[in-house]
Short mmCIF file of C-alpha atoms in Angstrom, two decimals:
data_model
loop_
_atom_site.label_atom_id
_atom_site.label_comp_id
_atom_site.label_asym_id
_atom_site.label_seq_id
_atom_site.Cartn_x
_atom_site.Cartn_y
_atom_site.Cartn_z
CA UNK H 207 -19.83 49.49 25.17
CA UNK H 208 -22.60 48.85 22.74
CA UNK H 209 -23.92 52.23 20.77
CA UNK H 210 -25.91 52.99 18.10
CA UNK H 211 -28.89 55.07 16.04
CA UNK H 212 -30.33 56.41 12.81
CA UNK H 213 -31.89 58.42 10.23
CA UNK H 214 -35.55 58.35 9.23
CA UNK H 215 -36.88 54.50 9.48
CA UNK H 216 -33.84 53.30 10.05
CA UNK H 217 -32.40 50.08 11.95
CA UNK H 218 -29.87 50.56 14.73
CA UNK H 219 -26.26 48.76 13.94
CA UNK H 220 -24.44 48.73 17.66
CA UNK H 221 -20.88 48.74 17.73
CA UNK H 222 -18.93 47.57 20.56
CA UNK H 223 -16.70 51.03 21.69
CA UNK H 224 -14.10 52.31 24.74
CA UNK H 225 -15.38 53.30 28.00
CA UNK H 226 -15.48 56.92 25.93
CA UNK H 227 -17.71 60.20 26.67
CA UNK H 228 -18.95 60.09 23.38
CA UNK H 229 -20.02 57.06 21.27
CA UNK H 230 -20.52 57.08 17.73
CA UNK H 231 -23.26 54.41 17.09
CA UNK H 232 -24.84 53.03 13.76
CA UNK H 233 -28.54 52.69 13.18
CA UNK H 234 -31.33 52.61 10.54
CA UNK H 235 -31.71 54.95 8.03
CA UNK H 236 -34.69 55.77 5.90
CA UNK H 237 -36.32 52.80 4.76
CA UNK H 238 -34.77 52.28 1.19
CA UNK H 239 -36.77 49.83 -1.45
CA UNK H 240 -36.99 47.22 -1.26
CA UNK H 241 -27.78 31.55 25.62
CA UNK H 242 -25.26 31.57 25.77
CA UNK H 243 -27.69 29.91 28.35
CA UNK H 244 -28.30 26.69 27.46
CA UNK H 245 -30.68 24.02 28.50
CA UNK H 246 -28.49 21.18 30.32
CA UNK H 247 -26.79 18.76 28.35
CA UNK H 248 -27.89 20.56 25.32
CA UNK H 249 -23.95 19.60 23.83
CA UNK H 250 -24.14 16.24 24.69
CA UNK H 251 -27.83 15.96 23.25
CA UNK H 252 -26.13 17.19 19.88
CA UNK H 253 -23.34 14.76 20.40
CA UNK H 254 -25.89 11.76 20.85
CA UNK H 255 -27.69 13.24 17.56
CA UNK H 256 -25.01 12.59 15.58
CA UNK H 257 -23.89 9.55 17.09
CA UNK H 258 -23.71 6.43 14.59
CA UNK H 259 -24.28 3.63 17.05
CA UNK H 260 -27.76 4.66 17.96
CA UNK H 261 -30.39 2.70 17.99
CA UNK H 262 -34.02 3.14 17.47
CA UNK H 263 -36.44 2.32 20.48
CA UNK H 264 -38.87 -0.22 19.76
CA UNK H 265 -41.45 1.68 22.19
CA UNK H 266 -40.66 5.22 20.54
CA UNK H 267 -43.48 4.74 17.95
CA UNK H 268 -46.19 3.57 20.61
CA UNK H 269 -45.04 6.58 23.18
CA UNK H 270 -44.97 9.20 20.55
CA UNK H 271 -48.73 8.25 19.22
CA UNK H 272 -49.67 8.47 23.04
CA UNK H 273 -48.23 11.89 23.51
CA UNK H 274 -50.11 12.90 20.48
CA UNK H 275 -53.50 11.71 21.75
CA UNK H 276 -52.67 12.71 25.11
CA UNK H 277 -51.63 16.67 23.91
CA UNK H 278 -55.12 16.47 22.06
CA UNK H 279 -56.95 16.25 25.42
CA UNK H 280 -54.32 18.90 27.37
CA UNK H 281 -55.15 21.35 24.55
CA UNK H 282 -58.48 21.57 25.43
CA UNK H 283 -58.17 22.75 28.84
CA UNK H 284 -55.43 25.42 28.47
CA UNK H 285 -56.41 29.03 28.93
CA UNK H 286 -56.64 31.61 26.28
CA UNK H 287 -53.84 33.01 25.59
CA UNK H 288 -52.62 36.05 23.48
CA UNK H 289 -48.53 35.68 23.35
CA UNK H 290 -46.79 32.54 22.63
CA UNK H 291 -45.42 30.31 26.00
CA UNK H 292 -41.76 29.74 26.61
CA UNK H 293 -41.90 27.49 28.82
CA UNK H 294 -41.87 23.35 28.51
CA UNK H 295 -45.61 23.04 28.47
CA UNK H 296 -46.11 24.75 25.15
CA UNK H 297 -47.83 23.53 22.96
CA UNK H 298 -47.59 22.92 18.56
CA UNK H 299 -50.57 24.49 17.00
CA UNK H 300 -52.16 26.93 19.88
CA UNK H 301 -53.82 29.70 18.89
CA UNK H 302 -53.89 33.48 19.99
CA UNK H 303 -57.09 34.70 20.30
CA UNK H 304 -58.27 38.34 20.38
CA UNK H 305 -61.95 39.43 21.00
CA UNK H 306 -63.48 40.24 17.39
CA UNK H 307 -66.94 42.37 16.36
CA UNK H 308 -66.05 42.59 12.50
CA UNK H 309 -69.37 41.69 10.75
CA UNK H 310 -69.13 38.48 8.77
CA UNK H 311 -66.71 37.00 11.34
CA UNK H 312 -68.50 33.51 11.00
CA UNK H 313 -67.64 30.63 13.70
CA UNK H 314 -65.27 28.10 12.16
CA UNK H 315 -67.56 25.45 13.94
CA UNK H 316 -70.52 24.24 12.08
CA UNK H 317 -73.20 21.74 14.09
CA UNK H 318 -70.95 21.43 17.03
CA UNK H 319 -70.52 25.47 17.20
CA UNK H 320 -72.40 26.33 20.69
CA UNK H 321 -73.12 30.07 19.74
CA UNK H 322 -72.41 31.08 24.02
CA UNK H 323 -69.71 33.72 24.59
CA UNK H 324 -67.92 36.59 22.50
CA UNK H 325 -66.76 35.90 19.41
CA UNK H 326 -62.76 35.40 18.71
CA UNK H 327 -60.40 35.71 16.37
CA UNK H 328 -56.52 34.10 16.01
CA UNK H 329 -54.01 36.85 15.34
CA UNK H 330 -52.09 34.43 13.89
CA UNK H 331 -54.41 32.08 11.16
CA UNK H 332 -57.47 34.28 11.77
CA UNK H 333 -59.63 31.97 12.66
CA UNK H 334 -62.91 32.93 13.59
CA UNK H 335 -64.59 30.76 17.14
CA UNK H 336 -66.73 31.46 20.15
CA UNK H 337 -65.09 32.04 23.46
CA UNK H 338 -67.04 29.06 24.70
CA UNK H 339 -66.26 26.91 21.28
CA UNK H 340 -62.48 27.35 21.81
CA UNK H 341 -61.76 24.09 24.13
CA UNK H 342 -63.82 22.20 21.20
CA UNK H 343 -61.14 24.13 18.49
CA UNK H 344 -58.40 23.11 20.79
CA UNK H 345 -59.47 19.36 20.43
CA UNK H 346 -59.83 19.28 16.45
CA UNK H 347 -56.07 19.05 15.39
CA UNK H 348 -57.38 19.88 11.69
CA UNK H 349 -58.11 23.23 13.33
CA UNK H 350 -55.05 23.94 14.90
CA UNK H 351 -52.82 27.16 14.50
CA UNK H 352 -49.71 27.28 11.75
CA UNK H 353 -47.06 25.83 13.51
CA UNK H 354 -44.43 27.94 15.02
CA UNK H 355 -41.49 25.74 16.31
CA UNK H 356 -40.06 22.49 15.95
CA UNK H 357 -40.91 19.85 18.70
CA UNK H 358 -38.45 17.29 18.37
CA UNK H 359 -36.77 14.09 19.56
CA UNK H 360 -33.45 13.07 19.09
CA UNK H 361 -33.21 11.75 15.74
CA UNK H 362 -35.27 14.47 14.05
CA UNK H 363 -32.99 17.13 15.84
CA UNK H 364 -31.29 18.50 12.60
CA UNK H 365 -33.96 17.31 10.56
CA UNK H 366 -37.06 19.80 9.38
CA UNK H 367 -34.94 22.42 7.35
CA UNK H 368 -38.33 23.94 5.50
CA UNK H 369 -41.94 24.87 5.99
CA UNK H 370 -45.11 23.75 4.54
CA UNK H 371 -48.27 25.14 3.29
CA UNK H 372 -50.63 25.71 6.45
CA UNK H 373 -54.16 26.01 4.98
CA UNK H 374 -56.86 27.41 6.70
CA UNK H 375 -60.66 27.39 5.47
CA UNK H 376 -62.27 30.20 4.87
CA UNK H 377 -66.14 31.11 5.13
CA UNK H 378 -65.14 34.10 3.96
CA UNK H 379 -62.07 36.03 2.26
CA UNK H 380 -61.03 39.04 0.20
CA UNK H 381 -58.43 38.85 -2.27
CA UNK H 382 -58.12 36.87 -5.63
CA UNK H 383 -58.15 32.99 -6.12
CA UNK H 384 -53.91 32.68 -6.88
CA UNK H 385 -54.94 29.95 -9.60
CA UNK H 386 -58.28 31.48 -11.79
CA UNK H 387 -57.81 35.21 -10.86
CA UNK H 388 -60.96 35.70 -10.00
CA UNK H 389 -62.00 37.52 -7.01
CA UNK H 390 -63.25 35.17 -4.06
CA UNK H 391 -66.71 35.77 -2.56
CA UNK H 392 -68.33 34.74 0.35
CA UNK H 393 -71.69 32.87 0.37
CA UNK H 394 -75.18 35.24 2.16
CA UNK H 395 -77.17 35.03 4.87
CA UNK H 396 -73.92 33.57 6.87
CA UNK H 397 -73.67 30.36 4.34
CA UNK H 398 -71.72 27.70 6.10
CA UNK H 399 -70.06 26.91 3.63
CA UNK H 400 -66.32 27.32 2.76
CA UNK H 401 -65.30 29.31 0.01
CA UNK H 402 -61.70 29.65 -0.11
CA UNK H 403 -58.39 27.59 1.49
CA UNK H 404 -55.66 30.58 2.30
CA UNK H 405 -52.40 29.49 3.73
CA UNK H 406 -51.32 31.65 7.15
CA UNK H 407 -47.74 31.75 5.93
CA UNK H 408 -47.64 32.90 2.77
CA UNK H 409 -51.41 34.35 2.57
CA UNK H 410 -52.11 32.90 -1.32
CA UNK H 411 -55.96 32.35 -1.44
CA UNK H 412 -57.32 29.94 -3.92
CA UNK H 413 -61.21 28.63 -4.59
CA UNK H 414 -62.68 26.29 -2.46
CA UNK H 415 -63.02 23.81 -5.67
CA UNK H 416 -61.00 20.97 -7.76
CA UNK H 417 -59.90 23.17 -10.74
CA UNK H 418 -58.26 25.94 -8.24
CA UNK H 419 -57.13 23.58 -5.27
CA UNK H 420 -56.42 19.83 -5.00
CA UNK H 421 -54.90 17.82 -3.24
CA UNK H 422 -51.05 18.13 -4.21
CA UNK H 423 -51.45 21.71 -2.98
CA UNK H 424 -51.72 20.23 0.75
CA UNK H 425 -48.03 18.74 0.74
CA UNK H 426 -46.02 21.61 -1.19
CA UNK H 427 -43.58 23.71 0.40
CA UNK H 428 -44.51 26.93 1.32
CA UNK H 429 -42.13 30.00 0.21
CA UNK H 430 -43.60 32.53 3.19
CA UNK H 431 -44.63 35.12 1.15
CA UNK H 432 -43.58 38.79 0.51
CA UNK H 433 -41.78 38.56 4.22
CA UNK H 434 -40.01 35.40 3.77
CA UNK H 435 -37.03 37.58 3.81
CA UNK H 436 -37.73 38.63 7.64
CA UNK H 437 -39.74 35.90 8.91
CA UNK H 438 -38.19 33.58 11.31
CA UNK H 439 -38.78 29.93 9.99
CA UNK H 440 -40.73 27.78 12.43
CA UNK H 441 -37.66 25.08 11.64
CA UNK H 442 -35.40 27.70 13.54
CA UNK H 443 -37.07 27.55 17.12
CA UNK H 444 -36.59 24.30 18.70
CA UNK H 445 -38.35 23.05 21.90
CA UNK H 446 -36.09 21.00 23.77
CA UNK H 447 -36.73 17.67 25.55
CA UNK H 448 -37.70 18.03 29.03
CA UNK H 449 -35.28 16.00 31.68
CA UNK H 450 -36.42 12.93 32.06
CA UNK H 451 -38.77 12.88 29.24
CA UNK H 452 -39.21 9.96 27.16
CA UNK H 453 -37.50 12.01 23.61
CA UNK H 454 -34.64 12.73 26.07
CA UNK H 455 -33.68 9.34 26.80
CA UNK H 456 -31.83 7.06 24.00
CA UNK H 457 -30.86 3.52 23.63
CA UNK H 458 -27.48 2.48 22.49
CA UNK H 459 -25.94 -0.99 21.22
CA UNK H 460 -25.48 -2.43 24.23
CA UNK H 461 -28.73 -1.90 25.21
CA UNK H 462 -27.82 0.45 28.01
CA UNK H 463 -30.27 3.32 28.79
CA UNK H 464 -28.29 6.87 28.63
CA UNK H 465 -30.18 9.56 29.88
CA UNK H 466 -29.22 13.54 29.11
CA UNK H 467 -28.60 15.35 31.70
CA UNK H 468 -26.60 18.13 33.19
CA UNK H 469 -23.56 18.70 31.19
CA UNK H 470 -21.49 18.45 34.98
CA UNK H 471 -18.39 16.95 34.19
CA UNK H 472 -17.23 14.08 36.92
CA UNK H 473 -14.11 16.60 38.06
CA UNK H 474 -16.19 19.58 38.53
CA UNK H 475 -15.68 21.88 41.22
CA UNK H 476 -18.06 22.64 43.83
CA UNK H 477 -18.05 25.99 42.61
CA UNK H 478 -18.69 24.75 39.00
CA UNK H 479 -21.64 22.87 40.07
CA UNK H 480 -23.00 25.24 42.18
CA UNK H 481 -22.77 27.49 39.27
CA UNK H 482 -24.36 25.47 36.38
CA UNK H 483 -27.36 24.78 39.12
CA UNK H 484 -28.19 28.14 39.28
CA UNK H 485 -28.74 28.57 35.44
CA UNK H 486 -32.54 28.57 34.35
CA UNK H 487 -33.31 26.20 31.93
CA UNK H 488 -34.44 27.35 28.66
CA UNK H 489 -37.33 25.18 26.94
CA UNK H 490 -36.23 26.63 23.69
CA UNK H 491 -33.28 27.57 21.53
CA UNK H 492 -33.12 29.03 18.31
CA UNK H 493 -30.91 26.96 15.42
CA UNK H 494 -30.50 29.70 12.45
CA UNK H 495 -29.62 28.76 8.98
CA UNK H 496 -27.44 31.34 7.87
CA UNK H 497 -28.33 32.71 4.29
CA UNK H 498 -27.07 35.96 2.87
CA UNK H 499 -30.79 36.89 1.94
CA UNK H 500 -32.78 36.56 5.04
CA UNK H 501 -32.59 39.27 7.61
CA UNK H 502 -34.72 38.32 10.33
CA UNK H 503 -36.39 40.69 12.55
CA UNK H 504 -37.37 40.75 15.86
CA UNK H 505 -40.46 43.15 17.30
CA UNK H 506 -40.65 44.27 20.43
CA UNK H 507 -43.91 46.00 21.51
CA UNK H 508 -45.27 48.09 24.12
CA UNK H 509 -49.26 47.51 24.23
CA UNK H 510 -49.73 50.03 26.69
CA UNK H 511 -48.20 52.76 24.16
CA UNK H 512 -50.09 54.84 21.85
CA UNK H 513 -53.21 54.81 23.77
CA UNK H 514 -54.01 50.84 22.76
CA UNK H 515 -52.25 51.30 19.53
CA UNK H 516 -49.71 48.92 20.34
CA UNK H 517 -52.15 45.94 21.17
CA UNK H 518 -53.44 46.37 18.06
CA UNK H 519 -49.58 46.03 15.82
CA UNK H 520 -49.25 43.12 18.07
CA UNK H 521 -52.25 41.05 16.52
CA UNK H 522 -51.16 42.28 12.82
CA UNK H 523 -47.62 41.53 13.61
CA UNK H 524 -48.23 38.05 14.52
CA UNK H 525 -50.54 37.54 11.64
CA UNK H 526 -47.86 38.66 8.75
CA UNK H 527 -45.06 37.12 10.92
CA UNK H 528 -43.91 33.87 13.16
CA UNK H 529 -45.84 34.91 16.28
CA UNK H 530 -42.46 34.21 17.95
CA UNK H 531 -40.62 36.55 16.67
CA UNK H 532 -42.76 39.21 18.22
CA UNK H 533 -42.32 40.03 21.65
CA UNK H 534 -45.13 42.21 24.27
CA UNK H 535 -42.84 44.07 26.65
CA UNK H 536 -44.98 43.48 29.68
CA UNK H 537 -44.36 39.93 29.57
CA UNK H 538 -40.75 40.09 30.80
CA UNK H 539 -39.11 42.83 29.29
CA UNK H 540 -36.93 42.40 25.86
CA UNK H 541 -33.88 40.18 27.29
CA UNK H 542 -34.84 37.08 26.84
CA UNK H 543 -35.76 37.87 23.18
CA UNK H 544 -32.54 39.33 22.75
CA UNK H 545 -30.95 36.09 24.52
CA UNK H 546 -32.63 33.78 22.24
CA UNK H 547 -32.32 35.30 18.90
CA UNK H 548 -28.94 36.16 19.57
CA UNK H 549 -26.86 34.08 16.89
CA UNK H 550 -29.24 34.78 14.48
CA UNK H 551 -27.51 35.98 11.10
CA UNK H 552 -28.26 40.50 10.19
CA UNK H 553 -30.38 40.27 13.11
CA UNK H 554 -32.85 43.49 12.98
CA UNK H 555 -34.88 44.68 16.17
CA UNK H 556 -37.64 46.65 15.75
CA UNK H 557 -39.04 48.63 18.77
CA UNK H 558 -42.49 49.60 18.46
CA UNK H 559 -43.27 52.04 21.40
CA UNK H 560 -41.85 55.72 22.81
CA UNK H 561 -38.76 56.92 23.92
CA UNK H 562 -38.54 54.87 27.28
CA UNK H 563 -39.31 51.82 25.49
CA UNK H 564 -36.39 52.16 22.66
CA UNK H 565 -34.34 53.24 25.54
CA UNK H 566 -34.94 50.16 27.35
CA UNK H 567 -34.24 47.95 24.48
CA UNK H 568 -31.18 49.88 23.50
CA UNK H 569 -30.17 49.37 27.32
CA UNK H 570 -30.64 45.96 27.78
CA UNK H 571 -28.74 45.46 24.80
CA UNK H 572 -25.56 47.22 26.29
CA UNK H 573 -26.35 44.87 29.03
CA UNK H 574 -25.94 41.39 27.28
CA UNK H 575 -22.70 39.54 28.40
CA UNK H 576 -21.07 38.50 26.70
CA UNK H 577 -22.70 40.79 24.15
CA UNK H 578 -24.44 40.22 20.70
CA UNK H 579 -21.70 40.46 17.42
CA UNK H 580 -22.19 42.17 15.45
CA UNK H 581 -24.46 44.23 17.01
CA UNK H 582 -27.75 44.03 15.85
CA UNK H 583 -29.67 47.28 13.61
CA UNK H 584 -32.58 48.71 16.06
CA UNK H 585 -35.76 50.22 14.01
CA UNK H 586 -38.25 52.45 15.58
CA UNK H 587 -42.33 52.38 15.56
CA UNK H 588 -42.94 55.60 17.18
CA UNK H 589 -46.22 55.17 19.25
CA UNK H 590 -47.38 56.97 22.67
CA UNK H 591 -46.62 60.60 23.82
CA UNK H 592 -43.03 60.61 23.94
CA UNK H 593 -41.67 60.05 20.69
CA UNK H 594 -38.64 62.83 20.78
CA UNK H 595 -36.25 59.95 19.69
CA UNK H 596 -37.94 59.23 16.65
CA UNK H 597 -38.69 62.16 15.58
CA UNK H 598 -34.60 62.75 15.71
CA UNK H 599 -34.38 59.97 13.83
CA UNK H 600 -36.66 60.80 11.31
CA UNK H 601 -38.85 58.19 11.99
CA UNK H 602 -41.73 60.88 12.27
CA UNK H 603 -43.66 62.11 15.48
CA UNK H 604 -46.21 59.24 15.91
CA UNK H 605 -47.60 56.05 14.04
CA UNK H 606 -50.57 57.19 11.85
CA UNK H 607 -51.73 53.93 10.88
CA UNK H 608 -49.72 53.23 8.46
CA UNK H 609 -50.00 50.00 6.78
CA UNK H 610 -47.91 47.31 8.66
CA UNK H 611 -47.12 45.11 5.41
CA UNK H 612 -45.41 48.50 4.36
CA UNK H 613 -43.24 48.69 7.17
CA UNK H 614 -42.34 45.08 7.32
CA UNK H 615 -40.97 45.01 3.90
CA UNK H 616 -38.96 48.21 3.50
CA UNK H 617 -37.51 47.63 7.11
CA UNK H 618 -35.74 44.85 6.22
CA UNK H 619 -33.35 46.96 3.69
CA UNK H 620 -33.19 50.56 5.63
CA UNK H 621 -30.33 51.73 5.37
CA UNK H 622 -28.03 51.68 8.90
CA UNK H 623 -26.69 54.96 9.99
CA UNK H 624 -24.67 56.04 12.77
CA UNK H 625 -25.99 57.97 15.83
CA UNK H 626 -24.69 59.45 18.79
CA UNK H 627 -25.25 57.84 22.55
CA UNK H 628 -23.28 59.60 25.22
CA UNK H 629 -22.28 57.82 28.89
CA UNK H 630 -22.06 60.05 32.19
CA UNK H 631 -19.76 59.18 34.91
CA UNK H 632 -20.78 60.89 38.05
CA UNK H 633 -18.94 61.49 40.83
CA UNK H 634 -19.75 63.08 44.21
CA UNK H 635 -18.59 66.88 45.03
CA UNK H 636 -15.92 66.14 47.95
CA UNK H 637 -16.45 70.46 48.66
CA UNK H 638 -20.19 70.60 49.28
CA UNK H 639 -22.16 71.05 52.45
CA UNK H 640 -22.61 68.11 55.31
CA UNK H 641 -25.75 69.17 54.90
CA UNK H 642 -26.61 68.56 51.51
CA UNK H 643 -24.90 65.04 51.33
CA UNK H 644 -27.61 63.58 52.60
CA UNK H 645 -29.98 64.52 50.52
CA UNK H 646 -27.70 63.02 47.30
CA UNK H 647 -28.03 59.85 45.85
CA UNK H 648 -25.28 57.23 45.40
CA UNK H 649 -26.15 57.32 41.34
CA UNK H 650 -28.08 58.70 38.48
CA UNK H 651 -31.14 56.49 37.62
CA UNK H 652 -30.05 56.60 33.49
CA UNK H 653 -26.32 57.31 32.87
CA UNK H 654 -26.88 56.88 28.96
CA UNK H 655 -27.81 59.93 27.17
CA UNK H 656 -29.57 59.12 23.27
CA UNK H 657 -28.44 61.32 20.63
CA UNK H 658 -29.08 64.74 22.17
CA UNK H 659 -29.20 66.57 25.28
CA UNK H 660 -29.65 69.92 27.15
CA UNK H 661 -29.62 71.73 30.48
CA UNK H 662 -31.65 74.76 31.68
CA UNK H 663 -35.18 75.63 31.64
CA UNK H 664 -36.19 73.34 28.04
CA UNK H 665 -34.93 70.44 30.29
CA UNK H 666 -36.84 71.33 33.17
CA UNK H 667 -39.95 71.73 30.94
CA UNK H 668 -39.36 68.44 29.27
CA UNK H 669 -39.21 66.86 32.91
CA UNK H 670 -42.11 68.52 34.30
CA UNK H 671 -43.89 67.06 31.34
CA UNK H 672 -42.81 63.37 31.72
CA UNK H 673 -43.65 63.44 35.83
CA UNK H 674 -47.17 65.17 35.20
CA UNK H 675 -47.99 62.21 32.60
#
């Protein structure tokens, strides 16, 4: 089975062992310097993308441009939202707003800005809009939130391989213009007017004026920054078409419609279609492109850790990273992040939270069938009350603000070390009392032990703590 650990700030490496008592396991060491389920018909959508004798659709164009006016309108009614949505109805550009005070947090919206409601910010571009100005945001598309996936068709399904600029205006910024140097300053009295263009990606700032920022600067490609190495690439997560959407129908020579569906062959079993009916769908899939110098890493956070520490590294987290690549914990659990990053290349994970939470990644990871290989490094963010784990690891006794742009880039090249995770089997006592068998249970709630363990009155102590909490 899968087990792992490590020394101070240090990423988990899980290697698959024997059915033994003890495991030796590999994890992250001091931070050094720096699905399987598929959406049906997924492999004969590939097959069709790469088929020669395709033909374009004459009504493509026309349908597309509807669909774009169309999302325009849908935007604006969808509710705020603060983690990205899985599911089909997602949406390209939507923002994650977060309820802001910070003086000098100006209203992106000028004359149309209706001043009613509390102010709010995007974790991810940081843009700046009333609670009741946000279905007007959701409308401008020149306002819209850095991209974070690929919403494709057919033709375009291996197409989109980098990532552009994504420039946001600024009323008002810290930091120096990338071009002059100079230090960028906003306007008084709340001046409406935009003083700097910073891109949400790669955070370079430059002057709101020709001789730091023109034109050519909108098209360029964008290199993501100090984190390019562990940000996941908006060109990796693909949306699939939904069944019996317009992108998932294709025309061939003859002229015959094909539609994608189920990938039920004609000789299937009953068993084999009963089977493939009862997988769920997945709107999204994740198409790495292996290279030898990104290490991508995932973050999974408890926000009720910490005592609201860990709604706070969510919002930063999604700012320096692909706000899909961080995960809250409430909102499922960490499988189906696991699931979908799964054959991404030196996968990292890092678990921001307490003991139970790195336990409960680390568990659901044994879990995974078939399971991940190799087996992905696991980092720890120790936040709450309970934070014995990390502490063993040397990860320290509790998060005291330290800056997240430091963790993010030494985490990515900790060093992996191993750690010990012990399994217990156990089995009733065949010689005890009538009595007392019914008062046993059939099994242990946890049968994984983490790197240490004890018996006698510290481990009472230690569980008398953790029920009184």
């Amino acid at each position: 089975m899968p087990e792992h650990y490590g020394n101070r700030r240090d990423v988990e490496e899980y290697e698959i062992e024997s059915d033994e008592e003890e495991d030796e396991m590999q994890g992250v060491g001091r931070r050094v310097q720096p699905s399987t389920s598929r959406r049906p018909s997924i492999n004969d959508f590939e097959d069709m993308v790469d088929d020669p004798n395709l033909e374009d659709d004459d009504d493509e164009l026309e349908v597309e441009e509807f669909e774009a006016r169309s999302a325009s309108a849908s935007n604006a009614r969808r509710p705020i939202r603060i983690v990205p949505d899985w599911t089909e109805n997602a949406v390209q550009g939507e923002h994650f707003w977060k309820p802001t005070s910070a003086s000098g947090d100006l209203c992106c919206l000028n004359e149309e800005c209706i001043k009613s409601g509390q102010r709010m910010k995007c974790s991810a571009c940081q843009l700046i809009a009333h609670q009741n100005c946000i279905p007007i945001v959701n409308e401008k598309t020149q306002l819209a939130c850095k991209p974070t996936f690929r919403d494709v068709g057919v033709r375009q399904y291996r197409e989109q391989s980098t990532t552009h600029h994504h420039w946001v205006h600024r009323k008002m910024e810290k930091g120096k213009c990338k071009q002059c140097g100079k230090a960028v300053q906003g306007k008084l009295f709340g001046s409406k007017e935009i003083v700097a263009l910073s891109c949400a990606w790669c955070h370079e700032v430059y002057h709101n004026k020709e001789s730091c920022f023109n034109q050519a600067k909108i098209g360029e490609e964008c290199t993501l920054g100090n984190y390019a190495p562990i940000i996941v690439p908006p060109s990796w997560i693909v949306k699939l078409p939904t069944k019996g959407n317009f992108k998932s129908s294709i025309r061939v020579n003859n002229k015959t419609n094909v539609t994608i569906t189920s990938s039920k062959k004609k000789g299937a079993s009953k068993r084999q279609k009963q089977k493939e009916e009862k997988k769920e769908p997945r709107a999204f899939i994740v198409k790495p492109i292996p290279s030898p110098d990104v290490i991508p890493v995932i973050v999974f956070i408890n926000p009720k850790s910490g005592g609201n520490q860990g709604v706070k590294l969510l919002g930063k987290f999604q700012h320096l990273l692909n706000p899909r690549q961080v995960f809250d914990l409430t909102q499922g659990g960490p499988k189906m992040g696991l699931e979908l990053f799964r054959k991404a290349p030196n996968l990292r994970v890092l678990a921001c939270g307490g003991d139970g939470t790195v336990g409960w990644v680390l568990s659901v990871l044994d879990m995974l069938n078939p399971p991940i290989t190799p087996a992905p490094a696991v980092g720890v963010l120790p936040l709450g009350t309970g934070n014995d784990l990390a502490r063993a690891l040397g990860w320290g006794g509790g998060y005291t603000d330290e800056p997240v742009s430091k963790i993010l880039r030494e985490i990515g090249m900790s060093q992996c070390v191993l750690m010990d995770r012990w399994r217990l089997n156990v089995t009733p006592n065949r010689e005890v009392e009538d009595d007392n068998v019914s008062r046993s249970k059939d099994n242990v709630p946890l049968n994984v032990i983490n790197n240490y363990y004890s018996f006698g009155v510290d481990a009472h102590i230690a569980l008398e703590f953790h029920e009184a909490r």
